[in-house]
Structure formats: structure tokens, C-alpha cells
Amino acid sequence: RKEVEQDPGPFNVPEGATVAFNCTYSNSASQSFFWYRQDCRKEPKLLMSVYSSGNEDGRFTAQLNRASQYISLLIRDSKLSDSATYLCVGPTGGGNKLTFGTGTQLKVEL
Amino acid sequence: DARVTQTPRHKVTEMGQEVTMRCQPILGHNTVFWYRQTMMQGLELLAYFRNRAPLDDSGMPKDRFSAEMPDATLATLKIQPSEPRDSAVYFCASGLGMGASYEQYFGPGTRLTVT
């Protein structure tokens, strides 16, 4: 099993919809995670940190489910500009480095 | 607005040639990462440094790749000799390492094509 796994998508949703992505992780001792956004032919950019209590920033909510070992990203009222690939990141290698998932592609359509 | 800078942004070279990529981390960041991204493999960690010391280079082909941090403002990634399979986008990222939990900030990448 990969240390960090994501559904590659694509998720095609209409503008205004709510969409959620999950990311599973294998290291049960992991405590902190991140969501990054990557636009086509651009570098990944930090979107949100996900700590044990979760995190909310405007239309974006990130949650951590330790029992089932996954993190989630919820996007409400999706915009065309939300179209991108969303990468989850978790600590691996004994917690000394971070591993990126392969990303979930989101396409928001009119 | 502090940013990670990388040079060159694009590089086209012939198989067998040496390639050097450079990265300037954000001032004050003590951790520097090198990643490679391809469509097939996604984002792979090649190596990373903390306080200029190499901590992990297990993701890097040792026979042809080398990574160094000659000073706190410069990280380099070299490929010698380059091969077509090295064609990818190489990202540098920096962060302020606090244990295992830290945010990383990426540079714009070097898009390498080896013919």
C-alpha cells in the first residue's frame, strides 16, 4: 500500500457545487498533513494545513479522520477558478519527510 | 513577498551532457527539498537538506545525480551524464523545519528535456 493515496479523478462538477476529496495514509502515527493546489504547468502551492482539530478557510474545510486514516478536503460553492489538481501530503519515513499523493484533478464547469 | 527561485526555468540538452539546476530558498528557511515530477510518477522526493546538511537522498539515482548546498542561499542539483528518462520538471522547495510538521514553499521549477 502506498503511504499516501488519492483518487486521481477527474472530478467534474458544476459551478456552485460542493465537492469533497479523500486521501488515505498508511502511517498511523502521522499527525500533520497538508493540502496543496497545483495548476497546470505550475508549481504546487500550499492550500491548507490539516491538524488534529481540522481546519477551515472560507469555502475550504480540511478534516483528519484518525480512526479510518484519511484526510478530506471539502470545497463549497465551487468556482471555475478552483479547477486544479489537489495534492495531499503526509509525513512518512518515520516522520522525517513528507510524501505527496499523486493528486486529484478537479474540473469546475459552467 | 518571499519566494523560492530556480534557474534555469527551461533546459534542453543532449543525452550525456551535464545539467546543473540551482535554487535559492526563502531567506531564513532551514530545510530545502528537491523533487522531480512526471506525468507517470507524480511528485517524487529526490533529496532534502536541513541546515545545509543532507538528511535523505534515497530517492536520487546515486550514479548520476548529486545534490549540494554550498551555502544557505544556494542549493544545486546536478545530473551527469543526463539521459532521456531524466526529462521532467524539477522543483525545489524550502521550509522552516520544526520536527516533522512543516509547510513547504515551491519554486517555479526547471523543465528539463534531454534528447
XYZ file of N, CA and C in Angstrom, chain B:
345
model
N 7.282 39.905 -0.837
C 6.709 38.581 -0.986
C 7.850 37.597 -1.267
N 8.311 36.894 -0.220
C 9.441 35.995 -0.357
C 9.075 34.790 -1.205
N 9.977 34.406 -2.091
C 9.712 33.256 -2.951
C 10.974 32.436 -3.135
N 10.774 31.186 -3.481
C 11.874 30.327 -3.884
C 12.130 30.590 -5.364
N 13.390 30.777 -5.703
C 13.718 30.995 -7.111
C 14.537 29.820 -7.636
N 14.334 29.517 -8.905
C 15.047 28.420 -9.542
C 15.545 28.873 -10.908
N 16.743 28.407 -11.230
C 17.289 28.662 -12.571
C 17.989 27.415 -13.085
N 17.962 27.149 -14.402
C 17.140 27.871 -15.377
C 15.683 27.440 -15.290
N 14.801 28.121 -15.934
C 13.390 27.712 -15.948
C 13.164 26.595 -16.972
N 13.913 26.622 -18.026
C 13.835 25.581 -19.046
C 15.244 25.199 -19.467
N 15.400 23.916 -19.754
C 16.706 23.432 -20.210
C 16.484 22.297 -21.183
N 17.067 22.443 -22.370
C 17.054 21.367 -23.351
C 18.504 20.982 -23.585
N 18.803 19.722 -23.453
C 20.179 19.277 -23.598
C 20.205 17.916 -24.268
N 21.386 17.547 -24.716
C 21.537 16.241 -25.355
C 21.997 15.202 -24.339
N 21.605 14.006 -24.592
C 21.998 12.886 -23.743
C 23.508 12.895 -23.538
N 23.914 12.674 -22.290
C 25.331 12.620 -21.972
C 25.892 13.917 -21.422
N 25.157 15.000 -21.592
C 25.624 16.287 -21.106
C 25.336 16.453 -19.616
N 26.113 17.325 -18.979
C 25.884 17.642 -17.568
C 24.821 18.733 -17.471
N 23.969 18.568 -16.493
C 22.929 19.567 -16.228
C 23.058 20.025 -14.775
N 23.053 21.317 -14.579
C 23.073 21.871 -13.223
C 21.859 22.764 -13.027
N 21.116 22.489 -11.982
C 19.944 23.297 -11.633
C 20.208 23.971 -10.297
N 19.772 25.198 -10.183
C 20.045 25.979 -8.979
C 18.768 26.448 -8.315
N 18.869 26.616 -7.023
C 17.705 27.009 -6.230
C 18.151 27.966 -5.139
N 17.398 29.025 -4.979
C 17.617 29.935 -3.860
C 16.411 29.824 -2.942
N 16.583 29.254 -1.754
C 15.439 29.102 -0.852
C 15.031 30.452 -0.258
N 13.866 30.447 0.352
C 13.397 31.650 1.030
C 14.330 31.946 2.203
N 14.728 33.200 2.324
C 15.654 33.597 3.381
C 15.097 33.217 4.745
N 15.939 32.515 5.508
C 15.515 32.103 6.841
C 15.002 30.685 6.923
N 14.641 30.101 5.779
C 14.201 28.706 5.782
C 15.413 27.796 5.947
N 15.247 26.754 6.765
C 16.394 25.899 7.057
C 16.310 24.527 6.395
N 15.222 24.272 5.663
C 15.059 22.965 5.010
C 14.821 23.175 3.517
N 15.552 22.438 2.713
C 15.449 22.545 1.257
C 15.217 21.157 0.681
N 14.269 21.074 -0.256
C 13.888 19.811 -0.881
C 14.075 19.906 -2.392
N 14.440 18.778 -2.979
C 14.429 18.646 -4.427
C 13.424 17.558 -4.806
N 12.515 17.905 -5.727
C 11.511 16.967 -6.216
C 11.623 16.874 -7.737
N 11.139 15.757 -8.244
C 11.008 15.562 -9.686
C 9.552 15.192 -9.952
N 8.981 15.780 -10.991
C 7.588 15.494 -11.318
C 7.461 15.083 -12.771
N 6.848 13.939 -12.984
C 6.498 13.457 -14.319
C 5.042 13.054 -14.311
N 4.478 12.930 -15.483
C 3.078 12.523 -15.578
C 2.889 11.132 -14.998
N 3.864 10.274 -15.242
C 3.711 8.870 -14.825
C 3.921 8.679 -13.328
N 4.906 9.357 -12.760
C 5.298 9.099 -11.372
C 4.790 10.139 -10.386
N 4.287 11.247 -10.885
C 3.866 12.281 -9.956
C 5.070 12.993 -9.365
N 4.893 13.484 -8.137
C 5.929 14.269 -7.465
C 6.758 13.328 -6.594
N 8.039 13.214 -6.905
C 8.919 12.317 -6.165
C 9.986 13.131 -5.432
N 10.199 12.802 -4.187
C 11.259 13.452 -3.424
C 12.596 12.838 -3.810
N 13.526 13.690 -4.215
C 14.860 13.215 -4.573
C 15.815 13.312 -3.386
N 15.809 14.464 -2.725
C 16.744 14.691 -1.620
C 16.263 15.880 -0.809
N 16.732 15.934 0.440
C 16.452 17.146 1.185
C 17.553 17.432 2.198
N 17.670 18.697 2.543
C 18.696 19.206 3.431
C 18.046 19.951 4.585
N 18.688 19.855 5.719
C 18.278 20.700 6.841
C 19.539 21.350 7.377
N 19.462 22.677 7.516
C 20.643 23.441 7.948
C 21.867 23.085 7.103
N 21.632 22.918 5.807
C 22.632 22.657 4.772
C 23.162 21.227 4.798
N 22.793 20.431 5.789
C 23.275 19.049 5.849
C 22.302 18.122 5.124
N 22.813 17.233 4.272
C 21.921 16.292 3.580
C 21.324 15.298 4.569
N 19.998 15.194 4.581
C 19.341 14.273 5.504
C 18.867 13.002 4.814
N 18.484 13.135 3.575
C 17.936 11.974 2.878
C 18.095 12.193 1.383
N 18.794 11.289 0.738
C 18.874 11.351 -0.724
C 18.517 9.990 -1.319
N 17.720 9.241 -0.599
C 17.378 7.886 -1.024
C 16.551 7.858 -2.303
N 15.932 8.945 -2.649
C 15.128 8.988 -3.861
C 15.897 9.353 -5.106
N 17.177 9.516 -4.963
C 18.011 10.014 -6.050
C 18.893 8.917 -6.624
N 18.934 8.766 -7.962
C 19.886 7.817 -8.571
C 21.309 8.280 -8.274
N 22.014 7.520 -7.450
C 23.309 7.976 -6.948
C 24.374 8.034 -8.028
N 24.244 7.202 -9.043
C 25.326 7.129 -10.015
C 25.400 8.370 -10.888
N 24.303 9.102 -11.019
C 24.331 10.237 -11.940
C 23.852 11.542 -11.326
N 23.175 11.473 -10.207
C 22.631 12.673 -9.580
C 23.452 13.042 -8.342
N 23.574 14.336 -8.124
C 24.184 14.805 -6.886
C 23.526 16.111 -6.475
N 23.371 16.276 -5.175
C 22.759 17.498 -4.638
C 23.654 18.062 -3.554
N 23.776 19.397 -3.568
C 24.632 20.053 -2.584
C 24.005 21.364 -2.144
N 24.476 21.849 -0.996
C 24.116 23.201 -0.544
C 25.395 23.900 -0.144
N 26.067 24.530 -1.078
C 27.335 25.192 -0.760
C 27.184 26.313 0.260
N 26.037 26.949 0.311
C 25.753 27.896 1.378
C 24.245 27.980 1.589
N 23.845 28.747 2.570
C 22.427 28.769 2.967
C 21.527 29.384 1.913
N 22.100 30.072 0.940
C 21.279 30.726 -0.073
C 21.299 30.009 -1.408
N 21.967 28.863 -1.490
C 22.073 28.181 -2.777
C 22.047 26.672 -2.597
N 21.166 26.030 -3.344
C 21.144 24.571 -3.436
C 21.292 24.203 -4.902
N 22.041 23.151 -5.163
C 22.236 22.722 -6.548
C 21.887 21.262 -6.710
N 21.400 20.931 -7.898
C 21.125 19.553 -8.283
C 21.803 19.324 -9.633
N 22.690 18.330 -9.667
C 23.430 18.062 -10.901
C 23.095 16.676 -11.416
N 23.047 16.566 -12.717
C 22.876 15.282 -13.375
C 24.028 15.128 -14.360
N 24.794 14.071 -14.194
C 25.924 13.831 -15.087
C 26.227 12.327 -15.164
N 26.072 11.697 -16.316
C 25.547 12.247 -17.563
C 24.016 12.195 -17.601
N 23.413 13.103 -18.308
C 21.955 13.119 -18.405
C 21.471 12.067 -19.410
N 20.248 11.595 -19.182
C 19.626 10.597 -20.043
C 18.207 11.066 -20.378
N 17.662 10.563 -21.486
C 16.298 10.988 -21.856
C 15.273 10.742 -20.756
N 15.442 9.680 -19.966
C 14.481 9.374 -18.902
C 14.531 10.393 -17.760
N 15.522 11.283 -17.775
C 15.593 12.346 -16.761
C 14.688 13.527 -17.118
N 14.110 13.508 -18.293
C 13.217 14.597 -18.704
C 12.050 14.682 -17.737
N 11.873 15.833 -17.135
C 10.861 16.025 -16.094
C 10.896 17.489 -15.682
N 10.018 17.834 -14.755
C 10.106 19.141 -14.106
C 10.721 18.919 -12.729
N 11.758 19.676 -12.439
C 12.448 19.566 -11.167
C 12.092 20.774 -10.314
N 11.507 20.480 -9.154
C 11.101 21.542 -8.232
C 12.020 21.554 -7.022
N 12.314 22.758 -6.596
C 12.955 22.981 -5.313
C 11.900 23.570 -4.388
N 11.945 23.191 -3.135
C 11.023 23.750 -2.142
C 11.816 24.046 -0.881
N 11.379 25.028 -0.143
C 12.026 25.305 1.141
C 10.982 25.441 2.228
N 11.413 25.251 3.457
C 10.518 25.342 4.590
C 11.307 25.623 5.843
N 10.540 25.922 6.894
C 11.163 26.138 8.197
C 10.849 24.896 9.006
N 11.801 23.969 9.073
C 11.575 22.677 9.698
C 11.423 22.758 11.196
N 10.279 22.261 11.677
C 10.042 22.165 13.120
C 9.599 20.736 13.376
N 10.517 19.851 13.583
C 10.174 18.448 13.734
C 9.698 17.896 12.407
N 8.610 17.183 12.416
C 8.112 16.563 11.196
C 6.980 17.345 10.564
N 6.631 18.467 11.132
C 5.469 19.208 10.644
C 5.918 20.536 10.093
N 5.929 20.661 8.809
C 6.351 21.938 8.237
C 5.747 22.116 6.870
N 5.482 23.353 6.557
C 4.940 23.720 5.260
C 6.087 23.938 4.286
N 5.853 23.546 3.050
C 6.875 23.706 2.036
C 6.414 24.712 1.001
N 7.351 25.505 0.529
C 7.066 26.524 -0.476
C 7.914 26.217 -1.696
N 7.237 26.073 -2.816
C 7.889 25.596 -4.026
C 8.357 26.729 -4.928
N 9.457 26.477 -5.605
C 9.885 27.352 -6.683
C 9.123 27.017 -7.954
N 9.340 27.795 -9.017
C 8.587 27.603 -10.265
C 9.011 26.376 -11.063
N 10.127 25.767 -10.691
C 10.560 24.556 -11.374
C 11.502 24.801 -12.529
N 12.269 23.769 -12.849
C 13.100 23.734 -14.052
C 12.562 22.618 -14.935
N 12.131 22.991 -16.116
C 11.600 21.988 -17.050
C 12.753 21.486 -17.910
N 13.135 20.229 -17.673
C 14.294 19.641 -18.336
C 13.860 18.689 -19.430
N 14.440 18.873 -20.589
C 14.236 17.949 -21.703
C 15.594 17.440 -22.150
N 15.753 16.136 -22.120
C 17.001 15.505 -22.567
C 16.706 14.733 -23.851
N 17.384 15.102 -24.917
C 17.113 14.464 -26.225
C 18.171 13.426 -26.587
